[in-house]
Amino acid sequence: MSYWTTTSTPAGPFTLVVDDDAILASGWTTDVTRLLGRVAGELRPSEVTERTGSSAITDAVAAYCDGDLTAPGAIAVRQTSGPFITAAWSVLRKVEPGEVISYADLATRAGLRTAARAAASACARNPSALFVPCHRVVRRDHGLGGFAWGLDVKRWLLDHERARTELSATAAAGH
């Protein structure tokens, strides 16, 4: 059963397309058609219905916004592409909250050291924002680069993660 739901976040409305409790697409939009267009053809559901109320997935989004930056990592994601893009998406799931890497770093970690542009393409084509955290990838000069959901959202995500990881580090140090 495929469904969609929209939840509120400090960065704006966040819509999810879900199939069997796995994310197919997500982003800061209320346009379900736009999200469905980001799902690979063989995974794209023929119909989706709206679901309201909380679920493990919307709870993970809320937990992330409340400071549990690891909550989205516990949610299954279903997406497919070619070998390099798929490898890059897998690498992105391992980039820790608060960690920021460059497109060149992503390319190297995904197995193609000289493929920074392909790594940028993997981020641009990522259908599962937040759950596959492409927002943690920036240009080599530390500029934000692009983000399908807007640079204001990317900036909010990075600032949120930086503040929470700094707070955690200070608490761990006993200050």
mmCIF file of C-alpha atoms in Angstrom:
data_model
loop_
_atom_site.group_PDB
_atom_site.id
_atom_site.type_symbol
_atom_site.label_atom_id
_atom_site.label_comp_id
_atom_site.label_asym_id
_atom_site.label_seq_id
_atom_site.Cartn_x
_atom_site.Cartn_y
_atom_site.Cartn_z
ATOM 1 C CA MET A 1 0.000 0.000 0.000
ATOM 2 C CA SER A 2 1.518 3.296 -1.079
ATOM 3 C CA TYR A 3 0.589 6.526 0.595
ATOM 4 C CA TRP A 4 1.692 10.093 1.064
ATOM 5 C CA THR A 5 1.615 12.340 4.067
ATOM 6 C CA THR A 6 2.747 15.855 4.865
ATOM 7 C CA THR A 7 4.159 16.926 8.200
ATOM 8 C CA SER A 8 5.337 20.278 9.505
ATOM 9 C CA THR A 9 9.022 21.057 10.060
ATOM 10 C CA PRO A 10 10.763 24.306 10.999
ATOM 11 C CA ALA A 11 12.022 24.434 7.391
ATOM 12 C CA GLY A 12 8.484 24.132 5.979
ATOM 13 C CA PRO A 13 5.998 21.405 5.025
ATOM 14 C CA PHE A 14 7.695 18.051 4.406
ATOM 15 C CA THR A 15 5.922 15.452 2.277
ATOM 16 C CA LEU A 16 6.720 11.760 2.161
ATOM 17 C CA VAL A 17 5.734 9.069 -0.327
ATOM 18 C CA VAL A 18 5.875 5.680 1.390
ATOM 19 C CA ASP A 19 5.477 2.087 0.216
ATOM 20 C CA ASP A 20 5.414 -0.761 2.755
ATOM 21 C CA ASP A 21 7.038 1.428 5.419
ATOM 22 C CA ALA A 22 9.972 2.402 3.186
ATOM 23 C CA ILE A 23 10.533 5.909 1.859
ATOM 24 C CA LEU A 24 10.177 6.222 -1.911
ATOM 25 C CA ALA A 25 10.457 10.023 -1.984
ATOM 26 C CA SER A 26 10.483 12.928 0.416
ATOM 27 C CA GLY A 27 11.069 16.648 0.315
ATOM 28 C CA TRP A 28 10.059 20.116 1.409
ATOM 29 C CA THR A 29 6.994 20.459 -0.773
ATOM 30 C CA THR A 30 3.291 19.717 -0.718
ATOM 31 C CA ASP A 31 3.383 18.705 -4.392
ATOM 32 C CA VAL A 32 2.971 14.916 -4.374
ATOM 33 C CA THR A 33 3.198 14.778 -8.168
ATOM 34 C CA ARG A 34 6.624 16.425 -8.027
ATOM 35 C CA LEU A 35 7.787 13.800 -5.524
ATOM 36 C CA LEU A 36 6.382 10.922 -7.576
ATOM 37 C CA GLY A 37 8.329 12.251 -10.557
ATOM 38 C CA ARG A 38 11.541 11.707 -8.585
ATOM 39 C CA VAL A 39 10.804 7.989 -8.016
ATOM 40 C CA ALA A 40 12.428 5.569 -10.481
ATOM 41 C CA GLY A 41 9.866 4.142 -12.921
ATOM 42 C CA GLU A 42 9.924 0.569 -11.630
ATOM 43 C CA LEU A 43 9.409 1.786 -8.057
ATOM 44 C CA ARG A 44 6.807 4.472 -8.820
ATOM 45 C CA PRO A 45 3.422 3.437 -7.427
ATOM 46 C CA SER A 46 0.478 3.624 -9.803
ATOM 47 C CA GLU A 47 -1.622 5.248 -7.111
ATOM 48 C CA VAL A 48 -1.081 6.741 -3.692
ATOM 49 C CA THR A 49 -3.581 7.726 -1.059
ATOM 50 C CA GLU A 50 -3.245 10.349 1.627
ATOM 51 C CA ARG A 51 -2.637 9.143 5.162
ATOM 52 C CA THR A 52 -2.896 11.411 8.151
ATOM 53 C CA GLY A 53 -1.734 10.893 11.690
ATOM 54 C CA SER A 54 1.570 9.765 13.025
ATOM 55 C CA SER A 55 3.653 6.792 11.968
ATOM 56 C CA ALA A 56 7.181 5.605 12.662
ATOM 57 C CA ILE A 57 8.275 7.680 9.674
ATOM 58 C CA THR A 58 6.609 10.946 10.679
ATOM 59 C CA ASP A 59 7.793 10.321 14.241
ATOM 60 C CA ALA A 60 11.370 10.054 12.915
ATOM 61 C CA VAL A 61 10.984 13.412 11.144
ATOM 62 C CA ALA A 62 9.630 15.000 14.334
ATOM 63 C CA ALA A 63 12.432 13.442 16.393
ATOM 64 C CA TYR A 64 15.025 14.827 13.962
ATOM 65 C CA CYS A 65 13.527 18.304 14.235
ATOM 66 C CA ASP A 66 13.541 17.947 18.044
ATOM 67 C CA GLY A 67 17.250 17.070 18.041
ATOM 68 C CA ASP A 68 17.515 13.299 17.512
ATOM 69 C CA LEU A 69 19.598 13.650 14.357
ATOM 70 C CA THR A 70 19.965 9.885 13.926
ATOM 71 C CA ALA A 71 16.222 9.126 13.777
ATOM 72 C CA PRO A 72 15.893 9.297 9.948
ATOM 73 C CA GLY A 73 18.743 6.785 9.576
ATOM 74 C CA ALA A 74 16.586 4.077 11.159
ATOM 75 C CA ILE A 75 13.954 4.357 8.413
ATOM 76 C CA ALA A 76 14.142 2.116 5.344
ATOM 77 C CA VAL A 77 14.554 3.751 1.955
ATOM 78 C CA ARG A 78 13.725 2.175 -1.400
ATOM 79 C CA GLN A 79 15.363 3.828 -4.420
ATOM 80 C CA THR A 80 17.299 2.635 -7.443
ATOM 81 C CA SER A 81 19.551 3.959 -10.173
ATOM 82 C CA GLY A 82 22.782 3.011 -11.910
ATOM 83 C CA PRO A 83 25.729 1.542 -9.981
ATOM 84 C CA PHE A 84 27.552 4.790 -9.142
ATOM 85 C CA ILE A 85 24.436 6.759 -8.146
ATOM 86 C CA THR A 86 23.249 3.855 -5.992
ATOM 87 C CA ALA A 87 26.701 3.603 -4.363
ATOM 88 C CA ALA A 88 26.706 7.355 -3.691
ATOM 89 C CA TRP A 89 23.267 7.148 -2.057
ATOM 90 C CA SER A 90 24.512 4.288 0.124
ATOM 91 C CA VAL A 91 27.541 6.369 1.159
ATOM 92 C CA LEU A 92 25.285 9.328 1.996
ATOM 93 C CA ARG A 93 23.361 7.169 4.491
ATOM 94 C CA LYS A 94 26.676 6.740 6.363
ATOM 95 C CA VAL A 95 27.580 10.446 6.559
ATOM 96 C CA GLU A 96 27.042 11.314 10.210
ATOM 97 C CA PRO A 97 24.822 14.205 11.326
ATOM 98 C CA GLY A 98 26.931 17.334 11.622
ATOM 99 C CA GLU A 99 29.542 15.957 9.207
ATOM 100 C CA VAL A 100 29.894 17.880 5.956
ATOM 101 C CA ILE A 101 31.738 16.431 2.965
ATOM 102 C CA SER A 102 32.503 17.744 -0.506
ATOM 103 C CA TYR A 103 31.206 16.345 -3.776
ATOM 104 C CA ALA A 104 34.782 15.136 -4.427
ATOM 105 C CA ASP A 105 34.775 13.341 -1.042
ATOM 106 C CA LEU A 106 31.460 11.704 -1.930
ATOM 107 C CA ALA A 107 32.844 10.569 -5.292
ATOM 108 C CA THR A 108 35.905 9.041 -3.614
ATOM 109 C CA ARG A 109 33.845 7.279 -0.959
ATOM 110 C CA ALA A 110 31.531 5.926 -3.687
ATOM 111 C CA GLY A 111 34.482 4.470 -5.585
ATOM 112 C CA LEU A 112 35.149 6.972 -8.395
ATOM 113 C CA ARG A 113 37.744 9.462 -7.151
ATOM 114 C CA THR A 114 37.468 11.750 -10.198
ATOM 115 C CA ALA A 115 33.672 11.808 -10.418
ATOM 116 C CA ALA A 116 32.740 14.904 -8.389
ATOM 117 C CA ARG A 117 30.196 15.969 -11.019
ATOM 118 C CA ALA A 118 28.590 12.539 -10.957
ATOM 119 C CA ALA A 119 28.455 12.804 -7.157
ATOM 120 C CA ALA A 120 26.678 16.148 -7.506
ATOM 121 C CA SER A 121 24.249 14.453 -9.898
ATOM 122 C CA ALA A 122 23.602 11.720 -7.318
ATOM 123 C CA CYS A 123 22.667 14.420 -4.812
ATOM 124 C CA ALA A 124 20.461 16.234 -7.325
ATOM 125 C CA ARG A 125 18.645 13.003 -8.250
ATOM 126 C CA ASN A 126 18.197 11.793 -4.656
ATOM 127 C CA PRO A 127 14.460 11.257 -4.186
ATOM 128 C CA SER A 128 14.637 10.738 -0.405
ATOM 129 C CA ALA A 129 15.758 14.008 1.144
ATOM 130 C CA LEU A 130 16.611 13.869 4.859
ATOM 131 C CA PHE A 131 16.646 10.037 4.865
ATOM 132 C CA VAL A 132 19.496 10.004 2.326
ATOM 133 C CA PRO A 133 21.171 13.166 3.625
ATOM 134 C CA CYS A 134 22.486 14.815 0.475
ATOM 135 C CA HIS A 135 22.222 18.142 2.309
ATOM 136 C CA ARG A 136 25.498 17.193 4.044
ATOM 137 C CA VAL A 137 27.428 17.571 0.769
ATOM 138 C CA VAL A 138 28.880 20.959 -0.161
ATOM 139 C CA ARG A 139 31.273 22.365 -2.724
ATOM 140 C CA ARG A 140 35.017 22.025 -2.190
ATOM 141 C CA ASP A 141 35.187 25.767 -1.350
ATOM 142 C CA HIS A 142 32.564 25.088 1.388
ATOM 143 C CA GLY A 143 29.824 26.859 -0.600
ATOM 144 C CA LEU A 144 26.445 25.197 -0.241
ATOM 145 C CA GLY A 145 26.179 23.997 -3.824
ATOM 146 C CA GLY A 146 22.634 23.121 -4.836
ATOM 147 C CA PHE A 147 19.665 21.490 -3.144
ATOM 148 C CA ALA A 148 16.419 20.428 -4.782
ATOM 149 C CA TRP A 149 14.390 21.955 -1.949
ATOM 150 C CA GLY A 150 16.194 25.306 -1.872
ATOM 151 C CA LEU A 151 19.309 26.639 -0.236
ATOM 152 C CA ASP A 152 17.334 28.082 2.693
ATOM 153 C CA VAL A 153 16.229 24.563 3.628
ATOM 154 C CA LYS A 154 19.765 23.180 3.163
ATOM 155 C CA ARG A 155 21.172 25.973 5.330
ATOM 156 C CA TRP A 156 18.551 25.284 8.027
ATOM 157 C CA LEU A 157 19.386 21.548 8.031
ATOM 158 C CA LEU A 158 23.137 22.157 8.298
ATOM 159 C CA ASP A 159 22.723 24.829 10.990
ATOM 160 C CA HIS A 160 20.321 22.575 12.944
ATOM 161 C CA GLU A 161 22.768 19.665 12.821
ATOM 162 C CA ARG A 162 25.779 21.828 13.672
ATOM 163 C CA ALA A 163 24.002 23.354 16.685
ATOM 164 C CA ARG A 164 22.825 19.962 17.965
ATOM 165 C CA THR A 165 26.210 18.258 17.527
ATOM 166 C CA GLU A 166 27.991 21.183 19.209
ATOM 167 C CA LEU A 167 25.502 21.030 22.076
ATOM 168 C CA SER A 168 26.075 17.271 22.412
ATOM 169 C CA ALA A 169 29.851 17.705 22.330
ATOM 170 C CA THR A 170 29.694 20.398 25.029
ATOM 171 C CA ALA A 171 27.466 18.200 27.202
ATOM 172 C CA ALA A 172 29.787 15.207 26.712
ATOM 173 C CA ALA A 173 32.758 17.335 27.776
ATOM 174 C CA GLY A 174 30.894 18.195 30.975
ATOM 175 C CA HIS A 175 30.606 21.918 30.335
#
